[in-house]
């Protein structure tokens, strides 16, 4: 019997969290419908031993694939190559899914033919509590958009201007990824945005599940979204941004794309650029850094006007409105917030 869903778990030295992740998929009524690919990305801890336990217990559901270290994007690429499910979802090794919500997602996948199925996620703050049930949670996006009809299949272009979809929200047809040879940058952080952006030109339909499926763990030591890590890995961030801008230039030319989807992609990239501004503002203030920001913004306005105009970040809007006279104030606020 074919699998309706492949869950890909890119795994690198995640022994502290991996059991929670894999256990969350151990739902007897779903085991025949799903496969869980644990992509062991050259781990040197006991991650692969934990993964093998589940593979031995449920060989028709859990599968371990070991490869050399290539980063998060490499794990996704490997998952795309090996997936056997009709749909495809990435769940990072330190995250997990909620049982009832996950059951609802799988039931929807079995009943729909939408290219993408969108479900909710919760920020989950890990402050070291022994029981995950004690973690504080918060929905970044409470509803997909005002007036959404759950389970209805929408033409993507019809609601693209209302929508923002993160990796944690997205379950997508495997054939879209494999058939269009979607490839994510390897040996690089911050590639989630590539994964949610590159398939969009080929997404014609979407439906929505009224459930918070994904628990996104925040607060763990060494997380790449911490500001100290983002400063250290600024070149990685810039590499991803450059890849996204190159992709954007191809839309409507080498890559067929409707105007609605191109505008949706412009809004995604505008959010990534706001993140770049946040990183630049997190460094000690200087006239040189201020000038770099102004020059970058000028280049963006001249070369990528649609992306420039798609910005909704208040700090970036204020910097532009004041011709960067508020640079030092913005710098102080960012550094006070993140340090």
mmCIF file of N, CA and C in Angstrom, residues 19 94 118 145 182 206 214 260 265 280:
data_model
loop_
_atom_site.group_PDB
_atom_site.id
_atom_site.type_symbol
_atom_site.label_atom_id
_atom_site.label_comp_id
_atom_site.label_asym_id
_atom_site.label_seq_id
_atom_site.Cartn_x
_atom_site.Cartn_y
_atom_site.Cartn_z
ATOM 1 N N UNK A 19 14.372 11.544 20.089
ATOM 2 C CA UNK A 19 13.359 10.588 20.533
ATOM 3 C C UNK A 19 11.982 11.251 20.638
ATOM 4 N N UNK A 94 14.758 18.563 16.256
ATOM 5 C CA UNK A 94 14.499 19.077 17.605
ATOM 6 C C UNK A 94 13.052 19.542 17.772
ATOM 7 N N UNK A 118 -1.830 23.401 4.056
ATOM 8 C CA UNK A 118 -1.303 24.340 5.057
ATOM 9 C C UNK A 118 -1.913 23.986 6.403
ATOM 10 N N UNK A 145 -5.545 33.322 7.029
ATOM 11 C CA UNK A 145 -6.007 34.646 6.604
ATOM 12 C C UNK A 145 -7.456 34.794 7.044
ATOM 13 N N UNK A 182 13.667 20.587 -7.545
ATOM 14 C CA UNK A 182 13.919 21.595 -6.507
ATOM 15 C C UNK A 182 15.149 21.190 -5.709
ATOM 16 N N UNK A 206 -4.248 25.021 -3.078
ATOM 17 C CA UNK A 206 -3.883 24.925 -1.671
ATOM 18 C C UNK A 206 -5.150 24.746 -0.849
ATOM 19 N N UNK A 214 2.543 21.487 14.027
ATOM 20 C CA UNK A 214 4.000 21.508 14.212
ATOM 21 C C UNK A 214 4.360 22.291 15.475
ATOM 22 N N UNK A 260 0.642 36.785 -9.736
ATOM 23 C CA UNK A 260 0.239 36.645 -8.333
ATOM 24 C C UNK A 260 1.283 35.885 -7.542
ATOM 25 N N UNK A 265 6.170 35.719 -3.937
ATOM 26 C CA UNK A 265 7.595 35.446 -3.726
ATOM 27 C C UNK A 265 8.335 36.731 -3.361
ATOM 28 N N UNK A 280 22.432 43.509 10.413
ATOM 29 C CA UNK A 280 23.327 44.660 10.263
ATOM 30 C C UNK A 280 23.173 45.641 11.420
#
